[in-house]
Short mmCIF file of C-alpha atoms and ligand atoms in Angstrom, two decimals:
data_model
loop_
_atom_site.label_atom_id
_atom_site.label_comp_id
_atom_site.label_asym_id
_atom_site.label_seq_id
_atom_site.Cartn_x
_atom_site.Cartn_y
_atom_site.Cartn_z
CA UNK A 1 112.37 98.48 108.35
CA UNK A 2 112.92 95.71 106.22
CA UNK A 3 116.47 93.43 107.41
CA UNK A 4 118.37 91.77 104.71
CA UNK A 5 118.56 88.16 104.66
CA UNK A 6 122.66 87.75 103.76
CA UNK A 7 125.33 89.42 102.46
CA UNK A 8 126.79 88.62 98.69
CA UNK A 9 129.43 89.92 97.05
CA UNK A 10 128.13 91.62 93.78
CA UNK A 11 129.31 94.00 90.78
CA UNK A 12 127.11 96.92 90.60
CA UNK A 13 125.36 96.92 86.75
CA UNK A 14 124.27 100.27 87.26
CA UNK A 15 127.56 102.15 89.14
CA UNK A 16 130.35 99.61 88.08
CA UNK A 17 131.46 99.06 91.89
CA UNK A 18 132.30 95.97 93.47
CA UNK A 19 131.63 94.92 96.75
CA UNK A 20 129.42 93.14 99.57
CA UNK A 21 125.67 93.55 99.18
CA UNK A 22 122.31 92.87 101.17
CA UNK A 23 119.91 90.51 99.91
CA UNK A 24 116.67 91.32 100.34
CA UNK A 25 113.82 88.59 99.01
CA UNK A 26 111.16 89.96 97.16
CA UNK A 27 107.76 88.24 95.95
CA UNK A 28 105.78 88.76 92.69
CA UNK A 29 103.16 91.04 93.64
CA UNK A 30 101.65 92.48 90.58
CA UNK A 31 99.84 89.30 89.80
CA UNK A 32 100.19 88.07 93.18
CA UNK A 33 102.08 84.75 92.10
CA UNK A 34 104.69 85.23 95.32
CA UNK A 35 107.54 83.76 93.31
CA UNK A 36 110.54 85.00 95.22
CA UNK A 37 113.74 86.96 93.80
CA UNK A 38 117.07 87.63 95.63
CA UNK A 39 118.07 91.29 95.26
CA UNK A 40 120.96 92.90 96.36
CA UNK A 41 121.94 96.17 97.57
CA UNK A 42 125.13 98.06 96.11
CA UNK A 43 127.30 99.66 98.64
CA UNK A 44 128.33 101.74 97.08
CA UNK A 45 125.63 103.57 95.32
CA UNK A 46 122.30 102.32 97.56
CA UNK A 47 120.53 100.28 94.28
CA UNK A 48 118.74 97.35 94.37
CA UNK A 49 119.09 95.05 91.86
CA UNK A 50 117.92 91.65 90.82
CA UNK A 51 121.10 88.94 91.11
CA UNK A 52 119.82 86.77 88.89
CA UNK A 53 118.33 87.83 86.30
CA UNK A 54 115.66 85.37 84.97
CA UNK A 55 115.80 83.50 81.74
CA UNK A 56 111.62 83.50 81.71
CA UNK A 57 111.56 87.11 82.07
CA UNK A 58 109.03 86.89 79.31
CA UNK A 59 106.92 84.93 81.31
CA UNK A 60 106.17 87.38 83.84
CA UNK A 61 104.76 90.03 80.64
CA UNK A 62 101.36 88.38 80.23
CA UNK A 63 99.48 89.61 77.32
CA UNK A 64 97.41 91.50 80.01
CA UNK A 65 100.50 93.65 80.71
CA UNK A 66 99.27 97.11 80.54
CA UNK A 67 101.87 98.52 77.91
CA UNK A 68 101.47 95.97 75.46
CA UNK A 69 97.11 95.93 75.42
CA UNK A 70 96.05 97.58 71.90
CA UNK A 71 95.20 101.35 72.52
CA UNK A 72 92.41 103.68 71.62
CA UNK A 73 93.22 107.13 71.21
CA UNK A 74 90.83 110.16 71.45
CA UNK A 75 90.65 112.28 68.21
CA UNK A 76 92.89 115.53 68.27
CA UNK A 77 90.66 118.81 69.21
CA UNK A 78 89.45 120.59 66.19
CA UNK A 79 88.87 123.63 65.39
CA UNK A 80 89.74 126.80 68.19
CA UNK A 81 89.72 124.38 71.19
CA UNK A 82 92.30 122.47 69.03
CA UNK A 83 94.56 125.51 68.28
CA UNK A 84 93.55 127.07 71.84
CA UNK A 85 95.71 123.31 73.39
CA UNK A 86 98.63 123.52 70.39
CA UNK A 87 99.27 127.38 71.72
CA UNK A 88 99.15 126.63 75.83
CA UNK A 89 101.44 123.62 74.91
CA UNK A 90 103.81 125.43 72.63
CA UNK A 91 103.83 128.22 75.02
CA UNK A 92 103.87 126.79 78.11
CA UNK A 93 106.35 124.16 77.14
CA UNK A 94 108.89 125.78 74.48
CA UNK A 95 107.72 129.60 76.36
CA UNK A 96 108.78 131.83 73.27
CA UNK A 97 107.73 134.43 75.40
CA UNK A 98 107.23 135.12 79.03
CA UNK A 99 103.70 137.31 78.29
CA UNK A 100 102.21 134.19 76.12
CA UNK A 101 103.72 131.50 79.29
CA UNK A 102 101.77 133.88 81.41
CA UNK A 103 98.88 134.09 79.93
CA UNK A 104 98.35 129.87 79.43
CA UNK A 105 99.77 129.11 82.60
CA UNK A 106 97.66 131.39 84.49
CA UNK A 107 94.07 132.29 82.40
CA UNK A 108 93.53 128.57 80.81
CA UNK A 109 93.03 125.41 82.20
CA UNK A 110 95.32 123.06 81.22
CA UNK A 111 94.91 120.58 78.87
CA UNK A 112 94.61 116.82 79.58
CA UNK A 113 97.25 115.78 77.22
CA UNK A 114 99.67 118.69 78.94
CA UNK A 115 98.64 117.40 82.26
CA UNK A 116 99.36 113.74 81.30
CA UNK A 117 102.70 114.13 79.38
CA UNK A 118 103.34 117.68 77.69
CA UNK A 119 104.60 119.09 81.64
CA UNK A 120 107.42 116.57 81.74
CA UNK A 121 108.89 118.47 78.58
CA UNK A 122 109.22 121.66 80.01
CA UNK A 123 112.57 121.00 81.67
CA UNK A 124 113.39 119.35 78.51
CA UNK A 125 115.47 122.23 76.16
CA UNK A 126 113.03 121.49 73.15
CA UNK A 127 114.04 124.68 70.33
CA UNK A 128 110.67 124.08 68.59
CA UNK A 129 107.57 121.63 67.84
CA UNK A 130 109.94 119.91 65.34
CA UNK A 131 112.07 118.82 68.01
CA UNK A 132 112.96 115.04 67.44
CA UNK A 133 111.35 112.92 70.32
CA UNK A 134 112.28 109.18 70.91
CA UNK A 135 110.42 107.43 74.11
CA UNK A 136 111.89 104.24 74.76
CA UNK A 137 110.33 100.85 75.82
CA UNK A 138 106.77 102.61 74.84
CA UNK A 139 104.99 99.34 74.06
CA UNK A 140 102.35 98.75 71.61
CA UNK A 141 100.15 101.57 72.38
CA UNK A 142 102.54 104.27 73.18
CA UNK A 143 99.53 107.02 74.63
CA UNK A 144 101.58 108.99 75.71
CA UNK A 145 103.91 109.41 72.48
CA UNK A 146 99.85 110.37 70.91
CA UNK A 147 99.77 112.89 73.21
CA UNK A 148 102.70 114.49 72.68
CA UNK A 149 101.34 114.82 69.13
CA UNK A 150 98.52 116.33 69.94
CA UNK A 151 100.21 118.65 71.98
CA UNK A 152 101.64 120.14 69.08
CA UNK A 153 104.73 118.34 68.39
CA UNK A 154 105.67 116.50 65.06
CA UNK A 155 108.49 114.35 64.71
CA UNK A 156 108.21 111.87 67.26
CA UNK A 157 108.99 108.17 67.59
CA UNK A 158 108.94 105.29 69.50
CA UNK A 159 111.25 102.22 70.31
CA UNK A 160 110.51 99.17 71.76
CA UNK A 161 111.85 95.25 71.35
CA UNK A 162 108.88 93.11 72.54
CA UNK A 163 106.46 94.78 70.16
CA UNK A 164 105.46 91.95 67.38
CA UNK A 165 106.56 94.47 64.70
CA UNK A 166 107.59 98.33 63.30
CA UNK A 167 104.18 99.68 63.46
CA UNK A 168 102.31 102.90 63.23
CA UNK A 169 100.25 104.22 65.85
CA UNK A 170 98.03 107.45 65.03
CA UNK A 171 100.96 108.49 62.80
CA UNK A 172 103.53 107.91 65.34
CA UNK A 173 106.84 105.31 63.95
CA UNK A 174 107.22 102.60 66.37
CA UNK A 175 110.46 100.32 65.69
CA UNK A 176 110.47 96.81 67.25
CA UNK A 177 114.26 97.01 67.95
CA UNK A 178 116.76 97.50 71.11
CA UNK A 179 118.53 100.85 71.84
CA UNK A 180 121.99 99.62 70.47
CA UNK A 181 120.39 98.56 66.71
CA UNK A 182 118.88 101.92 66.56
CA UNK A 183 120.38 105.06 64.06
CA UNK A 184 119.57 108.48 64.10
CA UNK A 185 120.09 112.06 66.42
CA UNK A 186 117.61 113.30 68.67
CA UNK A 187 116.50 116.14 70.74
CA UNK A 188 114.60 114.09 73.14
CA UNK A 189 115.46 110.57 74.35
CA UNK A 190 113.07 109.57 77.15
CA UNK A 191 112.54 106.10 79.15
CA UNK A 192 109.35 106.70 80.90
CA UNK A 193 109.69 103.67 83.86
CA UNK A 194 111.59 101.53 81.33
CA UNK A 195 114.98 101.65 82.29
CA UNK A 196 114.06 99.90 85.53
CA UNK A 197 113.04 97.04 83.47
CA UNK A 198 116.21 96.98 81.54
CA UNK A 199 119.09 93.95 81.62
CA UNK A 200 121.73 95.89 81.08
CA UNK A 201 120.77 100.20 82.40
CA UNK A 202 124.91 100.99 81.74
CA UNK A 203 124.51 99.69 77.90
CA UNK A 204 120.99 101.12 77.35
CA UNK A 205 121.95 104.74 78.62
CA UNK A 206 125.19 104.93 76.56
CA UNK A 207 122.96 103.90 73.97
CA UNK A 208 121.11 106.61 74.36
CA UNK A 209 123.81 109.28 74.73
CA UNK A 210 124.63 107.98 71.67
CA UNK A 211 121.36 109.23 70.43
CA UNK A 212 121.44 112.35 71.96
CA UNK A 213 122.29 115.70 69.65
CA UNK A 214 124.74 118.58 71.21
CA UNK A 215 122.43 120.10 74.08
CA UNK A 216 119.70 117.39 73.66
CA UNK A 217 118.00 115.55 76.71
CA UNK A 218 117.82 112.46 77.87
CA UNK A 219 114.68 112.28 80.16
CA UNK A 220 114.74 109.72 82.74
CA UNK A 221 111.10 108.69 85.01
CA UNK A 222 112.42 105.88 87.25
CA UNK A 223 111.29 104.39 91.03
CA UNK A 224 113.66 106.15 93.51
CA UNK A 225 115.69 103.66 95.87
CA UNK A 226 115.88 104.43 99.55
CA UNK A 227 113.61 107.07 99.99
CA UNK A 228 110.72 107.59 101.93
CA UNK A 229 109.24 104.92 100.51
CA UNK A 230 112.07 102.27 101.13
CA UNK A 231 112.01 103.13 104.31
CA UNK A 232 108.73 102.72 105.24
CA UNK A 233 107.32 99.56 103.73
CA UNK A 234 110.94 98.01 102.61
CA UNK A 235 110.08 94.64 100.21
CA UNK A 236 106.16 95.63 100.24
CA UNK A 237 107.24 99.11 98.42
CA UNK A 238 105.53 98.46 95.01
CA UNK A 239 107.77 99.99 93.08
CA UNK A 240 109.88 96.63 94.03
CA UNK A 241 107.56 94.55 91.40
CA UNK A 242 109.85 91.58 91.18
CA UNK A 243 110.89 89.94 88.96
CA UNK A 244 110.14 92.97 86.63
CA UNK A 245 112.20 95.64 87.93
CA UNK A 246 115.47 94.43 87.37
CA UNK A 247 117.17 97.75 89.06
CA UNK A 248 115.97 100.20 91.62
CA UNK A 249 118.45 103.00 91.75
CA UNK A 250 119.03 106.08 94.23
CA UNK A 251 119.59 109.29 93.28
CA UNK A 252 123.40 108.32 93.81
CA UNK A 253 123.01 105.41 91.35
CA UNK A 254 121.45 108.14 88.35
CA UNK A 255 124.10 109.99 88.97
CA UNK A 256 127.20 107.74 89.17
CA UNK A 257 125.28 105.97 85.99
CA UNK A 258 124.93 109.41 84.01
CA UNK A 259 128.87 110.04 84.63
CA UNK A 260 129.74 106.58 83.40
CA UNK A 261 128.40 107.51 79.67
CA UNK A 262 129.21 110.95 79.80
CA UNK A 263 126.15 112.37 80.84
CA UNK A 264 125.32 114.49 84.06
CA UNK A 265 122.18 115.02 86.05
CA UNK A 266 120.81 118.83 84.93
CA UNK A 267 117.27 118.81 87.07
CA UNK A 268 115.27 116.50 88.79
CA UNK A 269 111.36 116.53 89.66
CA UNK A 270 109.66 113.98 92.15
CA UNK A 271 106.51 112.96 90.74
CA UNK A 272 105.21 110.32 93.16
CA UNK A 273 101.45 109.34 93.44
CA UNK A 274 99.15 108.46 96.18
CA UNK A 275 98.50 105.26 94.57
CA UNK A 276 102.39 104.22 95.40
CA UNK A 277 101.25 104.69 99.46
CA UNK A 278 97.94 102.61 98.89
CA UNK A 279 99.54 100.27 96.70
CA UNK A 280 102.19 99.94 99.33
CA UNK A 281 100.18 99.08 102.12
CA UNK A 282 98.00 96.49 100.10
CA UNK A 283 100.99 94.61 99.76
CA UNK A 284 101.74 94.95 103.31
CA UNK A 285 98.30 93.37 104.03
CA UNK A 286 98.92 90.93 101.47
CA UNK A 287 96.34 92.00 98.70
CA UNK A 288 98.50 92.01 95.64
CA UNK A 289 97.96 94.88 92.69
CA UNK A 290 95.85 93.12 90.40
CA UNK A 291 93.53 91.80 93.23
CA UNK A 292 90.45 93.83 93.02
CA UNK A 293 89.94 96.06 90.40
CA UNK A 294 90.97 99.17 91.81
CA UNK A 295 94.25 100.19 94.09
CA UNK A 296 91.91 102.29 96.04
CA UNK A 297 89.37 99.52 96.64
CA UNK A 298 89.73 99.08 100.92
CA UNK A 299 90.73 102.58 101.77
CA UNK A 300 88.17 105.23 102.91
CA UNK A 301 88.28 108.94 101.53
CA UNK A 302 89.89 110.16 104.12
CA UNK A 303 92.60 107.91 103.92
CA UNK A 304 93.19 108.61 100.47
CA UNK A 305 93.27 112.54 101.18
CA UNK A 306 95.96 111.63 103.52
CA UNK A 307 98.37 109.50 101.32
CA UNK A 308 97.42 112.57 98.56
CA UNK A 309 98.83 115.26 101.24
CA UNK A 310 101.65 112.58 102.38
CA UNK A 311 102.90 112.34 98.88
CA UNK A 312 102.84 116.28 98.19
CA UNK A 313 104.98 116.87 101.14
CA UNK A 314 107.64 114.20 99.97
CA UNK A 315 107.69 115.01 96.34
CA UNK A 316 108.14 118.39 97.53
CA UNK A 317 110.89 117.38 100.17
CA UNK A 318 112.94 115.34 97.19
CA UNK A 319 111.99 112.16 99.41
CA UNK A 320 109.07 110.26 97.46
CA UNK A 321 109.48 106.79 95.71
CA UNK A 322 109.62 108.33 91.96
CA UNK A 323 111.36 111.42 90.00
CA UNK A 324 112.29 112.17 86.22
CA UNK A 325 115.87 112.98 85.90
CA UNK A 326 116.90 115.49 83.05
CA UNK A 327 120.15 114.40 81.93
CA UNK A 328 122.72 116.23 79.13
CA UNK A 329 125.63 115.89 78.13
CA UNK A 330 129.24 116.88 80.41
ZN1 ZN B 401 125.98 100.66 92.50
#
């Protein structure tokens, strides 16, 4: 387990407490550039957060930052393989009726676009495929708001301030703007591992209640502090990825956070990967993430079917190093 190095006396950004935390120091692994960042921990709540929070940030978003490299997206099915993945997504995800949820969920195989992104909208309350979606922080090539669209639905958008401009992608809206200049009401406001990248997560979620129409969602994928994963590989846990992650926040955190702008935690899946655990122990061993060209490079089959059994058991436990929070309104 990893020891901290001091105490300091912080104020939570995420839960609002004050009080002495532990500083852990935590190196720039992505790139492998071993810059160090103080973090602390929050007493109160169990986050991690970055004390300091850089005035470079920029600097540590190369152009080669996933999320920002110019996308190609694969043409929507035609035809009746087209309709046959609009009616297993519409069905499976808005289930209009039990007999057609069946009938997808249990005679079709599911399609790539469902298995990538349309799942995480199940838990989401959508009415219909003209449900208003915003995803924010989706970057220049937002995949997985394309997806979405091709599973059916029509009225999404996307939000994100370090794009060069408003855009269109495959007939998707993208606005190059923060959270707080943005207008409208929405059925859908998701931050798909953005929030954890956020200055200010207190301001950017009441933001987004803001956003958020009388029984909408606000769909949360973050890292998950002091799990599992915590535990076991402490300041080598990727999910870490100083500088970038300016806040890693328990299940506590979420939930004190939620309360703070009225909202309240309705459902939460775990949705960790094996690639966290080999990821994990890279950094452990000093290989950093962009060091060889795949994470799995150095581990043997076996060893992979054991992190992908390892990680089943602690998503299923509610112990693993990621989840999606569904949050609504009090
Ligand atoms: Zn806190």
């Amino acid at each position: 387990m990893t020891r901290p190095t001091t105490l300091q006396y912080i104020t939570c950004r995420v839960c609002g407490a004050d009080g002495e935390g532990e500083v852990f120091s935590l190196r720039e692994m992505m790139y492998g550039s071993r810059e160090m960042f103080d973090y602390a921990r929050c007493s109160t709540c169990g986050g991690l957060q970055i004390i300091e929070i850089p005035s470079d940030l920029a600097r540590h978003y190369p152009s080669s930052y996933y999320s920002m490299q110019p996308g190609k997206e694969p043409e929507p099915a035609k035809g009746l393989k087209g309709m046959l993945t609009r009616w297993y997504c519409r069905s499976a995800i808005l289930r209009p009726n039990v007999v057609a949820e069946r009938l997808v969920r249990n005679l079709l195989p599911p399609p790539y676009d469902f298995l990538q992104v349309g799942r995480y909208l199940i838990e989401a309350r959508l009415h219909g495929t003209d449900a208003r979606i915003l995803d924010v922080g989706c970057g220049a090539s937002p995949s997985r708001l394309a997806a979405i669209q091709r599973c059916g639905f029509t009225a999404v958008e996307g939000l994100d301030p370090f794009i060069v401009e408003d855009a269109d992608y495959y007939g998707v809206p993208l606005y190059r703007r923060t959270l707080a200049e943005h207008l409208g009401l929405y059925d859908l406001v998701m931050f798909h591992h953005s929030l954890e990248h956020v200055p200010d997560p207190f301001e950017t979620l009441r933001h987004a209640a803001r956003l958020l129409r009388v029984g909408g969602t606000c769909l949360v994928r973050i890292p998950v502090m002091g799990t599992y994963h915590w535990q076991r590989f402490g300041i080598n846990w990727v999910e870490t990825d100083a500088p970038r992650h300016l806040h890693l926040m328990t299940t506590e955190s979420i939930r004190l956070l939620a309360r703070r702008v009225g909202l309240q935690v309705l459902k939460t899946i775990w949705d960790s990967t094996p690639l966290e655990l080999a990821a994990s122990v890279r950094y452990e061993r000093g290989i950093s993430l962009r060091q060889t060209p795949r994470i799995t490079d150095g581990f043997t089959e076996s060893e992979m079917i054991v992190f992908t059994q390892q990680t089943h058991d602690l998503n299923r436990e509610g112990n693993a190093g990621r989840a999606c929070f569904y949050l609504g309104h009090v």
